[in-house]
Each structure stands twice: as C-alpha cells, then as structure tokens.
Amino acid sequence: MNYSNNTYAALFNAQKEHQFRVGNTTYKERVKKLKALQYAIEKTYRKEIREALYKDFRKPQIEVDLTEIYLVVKEIKHTISHLKGWLNKQRVDTPLSLLGTSSYIKYEPKGVCLIISPWNYPVNLTFGPLVSAIAAGNTAILKPSEMTPNTSAVMAKIVKEVFNENEVALVEGEVEVSQELLKLPFNHIFFTGSPAVGKIVMQAAARHLTSVTLELGGKSPTIIHESAHIEAAIKNIVWGKFLNNGQTCIAPDYVLVHESIKNEFIDAFKLKVTQYYSENPQESNSYSRVVNQKHFNRLVSAIEDAKEKHANFHLGGDSDAASKYIAPTLVSNLSEDTILLNDEIFGPILPIKTYTSTKEVVDYINSKEKPLALYIYANNRAFVNTVIQETRAGSTCINTNAIQYSNHHLPFGGSNNSGIGKSHGFFGFQEFTNARSVLKKHTIGPLHLLFPPYNNFKEKIAKATVKWF
Ligand code: NAD
C-alpha cells in the first residue's frame, strides 16, 4: 500500500491498540493465518510472483520457486509443526535455595514489529521473518525494498488479501519511507540489508530502546584446500556464486585456493560456467541480471579498478549496460587495495587469492570483518577443524555452500558486522518474543529464614546457603 507520511503513525497506533488481541491468539488461530499466507504465496499468487521477479531482474522461474516460494513455505511448515511446543510454558529446574517455588519461561510476543527487507530475495526475506513474527503473536509493518517494485506490489496485494492492516500491513515506497517508519517506537525491528544501513537502523532503534535483529552481509570466504575434490567443489561454487546473479548474501564472495591447485581450479571453473550457462551466458535463461543501474555501475567500476591494477581475468570482465548484464567473471592477481578484495561484491564476479599455509588462510580471514558465511572445501579433517577453531563466522559449510540457509533447524545470521540475532525456525520465533520468567511460590521456603532483622543465627544460615546451595 502507498501510505502517506502521517498515516504511518496512525497505522502504527492501530496495530498498537490491537497488539494484545493478536498476542492472545491461540496456536490454532496463528496456524490459520500462516496457512492463509502459504496458500496465497504457493497457489493464488505464484504466477504473479514469478512474473514480478522476472520483470525486476530477470530471475529465472526455477530460482523463484526454489529460493523465494519454497523457502517461505518451508518456514511456514516447519513453524506449524513446532509452534505448539514453542508456545508451551517451558518449565525450568528449581535450585534447593528456592524450595517451595516453581518456575517457567513464557515466550510472549514483543508487540508491534517493523520488518525492513532487501531486494535480492524480496519474497523470502519479507515473508520469512513475517512467519516468525506471526508465530510469536506480533503485529507487523513490512517495508520491502524500493529496488524491486513489481515484487513489492504483488506482496502488498497478498498482505491486503490475507490480513487486516491492524495486524499486518505492507508499506511500499522509497528509502524515505523506511526513514519515517524508523522514527516510530516499535517493539522490535527485524532488518535485512547491508551493514551500512544496519548501523542507521540500530541508531534509530536506540532512540526507543527497540530491540533489533540485523541480518547483514559482507565478504564470505571460500577455502579450497589441496585435499578438496575439485570437480565436486566447482559444481557447488559456480552454482552458489551465480545463483541470483551473485546477489546473494551468503554467496562465496572470494576464493582462497591452495597455490598448488590454482590452475586446476581455474580450468574446472571455466568449464563448469560453460556447462551451466553456455558459451554465451547473455543468452542463457538460467542467468539473471544485476538489479538496477546503480548496482551495475558499482560492479563495472570494481572491474575497471581491477583492470587498472593489472589483475588477471580468466573469465568474463565484460558487460552490457543496456541489459544490466555482467558476464560470469573469474579474476586473480588482485592487489589488496582493489574494490573486489575490500567491498562485498554482490554480483557475478569471483576473485581468487592463493595461499600456501593454513596460518596464512586463518590470518587473512581474521584480518577482515567476521563473515556471514565461511565455506571450506577439504577432505582433511584436521584442516577443517583448525579453520573452524581459529576463525569466527555466522555459519560454515564443509564441501558445499549456501544450503545451510535451508535447514530451518539451524540458526541463520551473522556475528557483529555480518549481523546481530538469528532467523529461522525456533531462532526466528525467539527474536520476536520476550522470554518472560515466571516464578510461583507454593509454600514457605528456606528463604524466609533469612528475612530481617538479621542476627548471628541468620548470618550462619546465609553463609551455609552461599557455600552449599
Ligand atoms: P540495503 O541495506 O541498501 O537496503 C535494505 C533495506 O533498507 C531496503 O528496504 C531499503 O529501502 C532500506 N534502506 C536503505 N537505505 C536506508 C536508510 N538510509 N534508512 C533506512 N532504510 C534504508 O541493502 P540491499 O541493497 O537491499 O541488499 C543487499 C545487502 O543485504 C547486502 O549487504 C547483503 O549481503 C545483505 N543481505 C543480507 C541477508 C541476510 O540474511 N543476512 C540477506 C539478503 C541480503
């Protein structure tokens, strides 16, 4: 919906007034809402979603089905099958010193939530967090990215059809809309996007002490050890890198390959690109496009910068502005000051760096911000364990990439610069709830012996309590 500036506050207030009604909904009522959302996405609007994403950045239909629709549907199904347990009181143990009491945790909804999403997986990254927000019993205002307007328009229709706006509303528009929304005292903000905007969101949230989940990005390294099965590794890396045209937060951002297998890696990579996307990827129906001119220009500048600094292009490096096409690109011999080795690439360009020792790999990764994902291709357990032990990352895959996202039993998110908080399954539900502690006293317990007035006898009991209980 296109709301005007002064209606954001009205919308917020309507949800605020309604929050206890929504918060007190039963498991069955929440499941009903989730199923209605699932039906709209999977059945009623599947075709419109596919068309909108094709218009927005030529996203292939299969990728829409797998990375947008399927992932949300999977989140809904996973949530429905576990929600009853999550909503139950979680009983906890009672220490001896509190004999006569019992305690439990109640996951209560936070209240009115704001979900700001990026353009790269717009359906998945808007409705995925919404599933957790609904499961937890919140109301939510959604603000998808202005860069995929066709998809936002379809999502607005879905939201309008499935929900009352005093429980879920979707607001379309430019960055200014997010800025206006961020002035409101939400109970929780779930933001997915770049670290730079994440900082703006966190500052705005701090004004109201609003809690935040920040799902951010960064440079995800991919290590190829000399023990790796190159052919198997390449199959995954080429897929993971060029899926969504490289515009994936957990795509391999750059490769650290052992010096001894660099040439083998390059040859296998080139062959696999041709097998997946043909001799001319511009003609391939499996290869999408850069989302807009701004991002196209950013990526072309990064390529030009690498060319000026004498990098070696093994594949690609060319582009077509009219169709926002950038060829699948593999580049090595990059100087450390190149854009490609410093900024998150978020496009179909893969830099290679070589290494000769484990220490070199670990030190290089640790010299950068903590990545959202770190991938290790190796068949040497000691190497894998050392890398996991000596580095930090939001997630890691061994001998594959990107698919950790689709296991809803795993938390998904980064650490510091790559994110704060987690999404998916129970972890997403947790983000949208407050773990409320409830303690009930049943009978007089030993604590009564310690109430004032204090005396020598009570001092002895206090000492014994500290020592023994
Ligand atoms: P972005 O940070 O530019 O924008 C994200 C959202 O923030 C959009 O809805 C946009 O309208 C809004 N926004 C932009 N500037 C704003 C401002 N000044 N004030 C308030 N709101 C503002 O990110 P993007 O280009 O849409 O997405 C790419 C980034 O997102 C990459 O860094 C990528 O790694 C990251 N990402 C992370 C995940 C994850 O799950 N961790 C998933 C997808 C993308």
GROMACS .gro file of N, CA, C and O in nm, residues 35-91:
model
  228
   35LYS      N    1  -0.135  -2.058   0.739
   35LYS     CA    2  -0.182  -2.137   0.625
   35LYS      C    3  -0.242  -2.048   0.516
   35LYS      O    4  -0.226  -2.075   0.397
   36ALA      N    5  -0.308  -1.942   0.559
   36ALA     CA    6  -0.366  -1.849   0.461
   36ALA      C    7  -0.253  -1.781   0.382
   36ALA      O    8  -0.261  -1.765   0.258
   37LEU      N    9  -0.147  -1.747   0.453
   37LEU     CA   10  -0.031  -1.685   0.385
   37LEU      C   11   0.032  -1.786   0.289
   37LEU      O   12   0.064  -1.753   0.173
   38GLN      N   13   0.045  -1.908   0.335
   38GLN     CA   14   0.103  -2.013   0.249
   38GLN      C   15   0.020  -2.033   0.123
   38GLN      O   16   0.075  -2.039   0.012
   39TYR      N   17  -0.110  -2.037   0.139
   39TYR     CA   18  -0.197  -2.061   0.023
   39TYR      C   19  -0.182  -1.947  -0.079
   39TYR      O   20  -0.171  -1.970  -0.199
   40ALA      N   21  -0.178  -1.824  -0.026
   40ALA     CA   22  -0.167  -1.707  -0.116
   40ALA      C   23  -0.035  -1.712  -0.195
   40ALA      O   24  -0.031  -1.690  -0.316
   41ILE      N   25   0.074  -1.745  -0.125
   41ILE     CA   26   0.206  -1.744  -0.190
   41ILE      C   27   0.219  -1.862  -0.287
   41ILE      O   28   0.264  -1.846  -0.401
   42GLU      N   29   0.179  -1.978  -0.239
   42GLU     CA   30   0.204  -2.101  -0.313
   42GLU      C   31   0.104  -2.122  -0.427
   42GLU      O   32   0.140  -2.168  -0.535
   43LYS      N   33  -0.021  -2.083  -0.401
   43LYS     CA   34  -0.125  -2.113  -0.501
   43LYS      C   35  -0.171  -1.987  -0.575
   43LYS      O   36  -0.143  -1.969  -0.692
   44THR      N   37  -0.238  -1.897  -0.502
   44THR     CA   38  -0.303  -1.783  -0.569
   44THR      C   39  -0.205  -1.695  -0.645
   44THR      O   40  -0.232  -1.654  -0.758
   45TYR      N   41  -0.092  -1.663  -0.582
   45TYR     CA   42  -0.003  -1.561  -0.641
   45TYR      C   43   0.128  -1.614  -0.697
   45TYR      O   44   0.215  -1.535  -0.736
   46ARG      N   45   0.145  -1.745  -0.705
   46ARG     CA   46   0.272  -1.799  -0.753
   46ARG      C   47   0.309  -1.740  -0.890
   46ARG      O   48   0.422  -1.694  -0.912
   47LYS      N   49   0.212  -1.738  -0.981
   47LYS     CA   50   0.239  -1.692  -1.116
   47LYS      C   51   0.278  -1.543  -1.115
   47LYS      O   52   0.375  -1.503  -1.180
   48GLU      N   53   0.202  -1.465  -1.037
   48GLU     CA   54   0.231  -1.320  -1.032
   48GLU      C   55   0.368  -1.293  -0.969
   48GLU      O   56   0.439  -1.201  -1.008
   49ILE      N   57   0.403  -1.375  -0.871
   49ILE     CA   58   0.535  -1.357  -0.807
   49ILE      C   59   0.645  -1.387  -0.910
   49ILE      O   60   0.742  -1.310  -0.923
   50ARG      N   61   0.627  -1.496  -0.983
   50ARG     CA   62   0.728  -1.531  -1.086
   50ARG      C   63   0.743  -1.418  -1.188
   50ARG      O   64   0.853  -1.378  -1.223
   51GLU      N   65   0.626  -1.366  -1.234
   51GLU     CA   66   0.631  -1.260  -1.337
   51GLU      C   67   0.698  -1.133  -1.283
   51GLU      O   68   0.778  -1.069  -1.350
   52ALA      N   69   0.662  -1.100  -1.159
   52ALA     CA   70   0.717  -0.977  -1.100
   52ALA      C   71   0.868  -0.986  -1.085
   52ALA      O   72   0.941  -0.891  -1.118
   53LEU      N   73   0.917  -1.100  -1.040
   53LEU     CA   74   1.061  -1.115  -1.022
   53LEU      C   75   1.135  -1.119  -1.156
   53LEU      O   76   1.250  -1.077  -1.166
   54TYR      N   77   1.067  -1.168  -1.257
   54TYR     CA   78   1.130  -1.165  -1.390
   54TYR      C   79   1.142  -1.020  -1.437
   54TYR      O   80   1.245  -0.979  -1.489
   55LYS      N   81   1.035  -0.943  -1.413
   55LYS     CA   82   1.039  -0.801  -1.453
   55LYS      C   83   1.146  -0.726  -1.373
   55LYS      O   84   1.215  -0.640  -1.424
   56ASP      N   85   1.158  -0.759  -1.246
   56ASP     CA   86   1.250  -0.684  -1.161
   56ASP      C   87   1.397  -0.711  -1.194
   56ASP      O   88   1.477  -0.618  -1.201
   57PHE      N   89   1.434  -0.840  -1.213
   57PHE     CA   90   1.574  -0.862  -1.254
   57PHE      C   91   1.595  -0.995  -1.326
   57PHE      O   92   1.696  -1.062  -1.309
   58ARG      N   93   1.494  -1.029  -1.408
   58ARG     CA   94   1.503  -1.146  -1.494
   58ARG      C   95   1.536  -1.273  -1.417
   58ARG      O   96   1.615  -1.356  -1.462
   59LYS      N   97   1.477  -1.283  -1.299
   59LYS     CA   98   1.507  -1.401  -1.217
   59LYS      C   99   1.440  -1.524  -1.279
   59LYS      O  100   1.320  -1.522  -1.306
   60PRO      N  101   1.516  -1.632  -1.304
   60PRO     CA  102   1.457  -1.750  -1.366
   60PRO      C  103   1.348  -1.811  -1.277
   60PRO      O  104   1.359  -1.810  -1.154
   61GLN      N  105   1.247  -1.867  -1.342
   61GLN     CA  106   1.131  -1.923  -1.272
   61GLN      C  107   1.172  -2.029  -1.167
   61GLN      O  108   1.120  -2.030  -1.057
   62ILE      N  109   1.267  -2.114  -1.205
   62ILE     CA  110   1.308  -2.220  -1.110
   62ILE      C  111   1.369  -2.158  -0.985
   62ILE      O  112   1.345  -2.202  -0.873
   63GLU      N  113   1.447  -2.053  -1.005
   63GLU     CA  114   1.508  -1.988  -0.888
   63GLU      C  115   1.401  -1.921  -0.802
   63GLU      O  116   1.413  -1.916  -0.680
   64VAL      N  117   1.297  -1.868  -0.865
   64VAL     CA  118   1.187  -1.808  -0.788
   64VAL      C  119   1.120  -1.918  -0.704
   64VAL      O  120   1.097  -1.903  -0.584
   65ASP      N  121   1.091  -2.028  -0.770
   65ASP     CA  122   1.022  -2.137  -0.700
   65ASP      C  123   1.106  -2.189  -0.582
   65ASP      O  124   1.054  -2.212  -0.474
   66LEU      N  125   1.237  -2.204  -0.605
   66LEU     CA  126   1.321  -2.265  -0.502
   66LEU      C  127   1.365  -2.167  -0.393
   66LEU      O  128   1.364  -2.202  -0.275
   67THR      N  129   1.405  -2.047  -0.434
   67THR     CA  130   1.468  -1.958  -0.336
   67THR      C  131   1.373  -1.852  -0.279
   67THR      O  132   1.411  -1.778  -0.189
   68GLU      N  133   1.253  -1.844  -0.333
   68GLU     CA  134   1.158  -1.748  -0.278
   68GLU      C  135   1.037  -1.823  -0.221
   68GLU      O  136   1.015  -1.824  -0.102
   69ILE      N  137   0.965  -1.893  -0.308
   69ILE     CA  138   0.840  -1.956  -0.264
   69ILE      C  139   0.866  -2.076  -0.173
   69ILE      O  140   0.815  -2.083  -0.061
   70TYR      N  141   0.948  -2.169  -0.219
   70TYR     CA  142   0.974  -2.290  -0.141
   70TYR      C  143   1.028  -2.257  -0.001
   70TYR      O  144   0.985  -2.316   0.098
   71LEU      N  145   1.121  -2.162   0.006
   71LEU     CA  146   1.183  -2.133   0.136
   71LEU      C  147   1.083  -2.074   0.236
   71LEU      O  148   1.088  -2.103   0.355
   72VAL      N  149   0.990  -1.990   0.186
   72VAL     CA  150   0.888  -1.936   0.278
   72VAL      C  151   0.791  -2.046   0.320
   72VAL      O  152   0.757  -2.060   0.438
   73VAL      N  153   0.752  -2.127   0.222
   73VAL     CA  154   0.657  -2.236   0.251
   73VAL      C  155   0.720  -2.332   0.353
   73VAL      O  156   0.656  -2.378   0.446
   74LYS      N  157   0.849  -2.357   0.334
   74LYS     CA  158   0.919  -2.447   0.426
   74LYS      C  159   0.924  -2.386   0.568
   74LYS      O  160   0.907  -2.456   0.668
   75GLU      N  161   0.948  -2.256   0.573
   75GLU     CA  162   0.949  -2.187   0.704
   75GLU      C  163   0.812  -2.201   0.769
   75GLU      O  164   0.800  -2.227   0.890
   76ILE      N  165   0.706  -2.185   0.690
   76ILE     CA  166   0.570  -2.196   0.745
   76ILE      C  167   0.544  -2.338   0.795
   76ILE      O  168   0.498  -2.358   0.907
   77LYS      N  169   0.580  -2.437   0.713
   77LYS     CA  170   0.553  -2.576   0.754
   77LYS      C  171   0.632  -2.613   0.879
   77LYS      O  172   0.579  -2.677   0.970
   78HIS      N  173   0.758  -2.574   0.882
   78HIS     CA  174   0.843  -2.603   0.998
   78HIS      C  175   0.781  -2.538   1.123
   78HIS      O  176   0.773  -2.599   1.230
   79THR      N  177   0.739  -2.412   1.107
   79THR     CA  178   0.683  -2.338   1.221
   79THR      C  179   0.555  -2.404   1.270
   79THR      O  180   0.536  -2.425   1.391
   80ILE      N  181   0.467  -2.439   1.176
   80ILE     CA  182   0.340  -2.500   1.216
   80ILE      C  183   0.365  -2.630   1.293
   80ILE      O  184   0.302  -2.658   1.394
   81SER      N  185   0.463  -2.708   1.246
   81SER     CA  186   0.481  -2.837   1.313
   81SER      C  187   0.550  -2.826   1.449
   81SER      O  188   0.550  -2.922   1.525
   82HIS      N  189   0.608  -2.711   1.480
   82HIS     CA  190   0.676  -2.699   1.611
   82HIS      C  191   0.611  -2.595   1.704
   82HIS      O  192   0.646  -2.589   1.822
   83LEU      N  193   0.521  -2.515   1.649
   83LEU     CA  194   0.473  -2.398   1.725
   83LEU      C  195   0.407  -2.434   1.858
   83LEU      O  196   0.426  -2.363   1.958
   84LYS      N  197   0.331  -2.541   1.860
   84LYS     CA  198   0.262  -2.579   1.984
   84LYS      C  199   0.364  -2.592   2.098
   84LYS      O  200   0.345  -2.539   2.207
   85GLY      N  201   0.474  -2.661   2.069
   85GLY     CA  202   0.578  -2.681   2.170
   85GLY      C  203   0.642  -2.548   2.211
   85GLY      O  204   0.666  -2.523   2.328
   86TRP      N  205   0.667  -2.463   2.113
   86TRP     CA  206   0.731  -2.334   2.143
   86TRP      C  207   0.642  -2.247   2.233
   86TRP      O  208   0.690  -2.170   2.315
   87LEU      N  209   0.509  -2.259   2.213
   87LEU     CA  210   0.417  -2.174   2.289
   87LEU      C  211   0.389  -2.228   2.429
   87LEU      O  212   0.338  -2.155   2.515
   88ASN      N  213   0.422  -2.355   2.451
   88ASN     CA  214   0.402  -2.411   2.585
   88ASN      C  215   0.493  -2.343   2.685
   88ASN      O  216   0.601  -2.295   2.650
   89LYS      N  217   0.446  -2.344   2.812
   89LYS     CA  218   0.535  -2.295   2.918
   89LYS      C  219   0.658  -2.385   2.920
   89LYS      O  220   0.644  -2.507   2.918
   90GLN      N  221   0.775  -2.326   2.925
   90GLN     CA  222   0.898  -2.406   2.929
   90GLN      C  223   0.942  -2.416   3.075
   90GLN      O  224   1.001  -2.321   3.129
   91ARG      N  225   0.910  -2.527   3.137
   91ARG     CA  226   0.942  -2.543   3.279
   91ARG      C  227   1.093  -2.551   3.299
   91ARG      O  228   1.163  -2.610   3.216
   0.00000   0.00000   0.00000
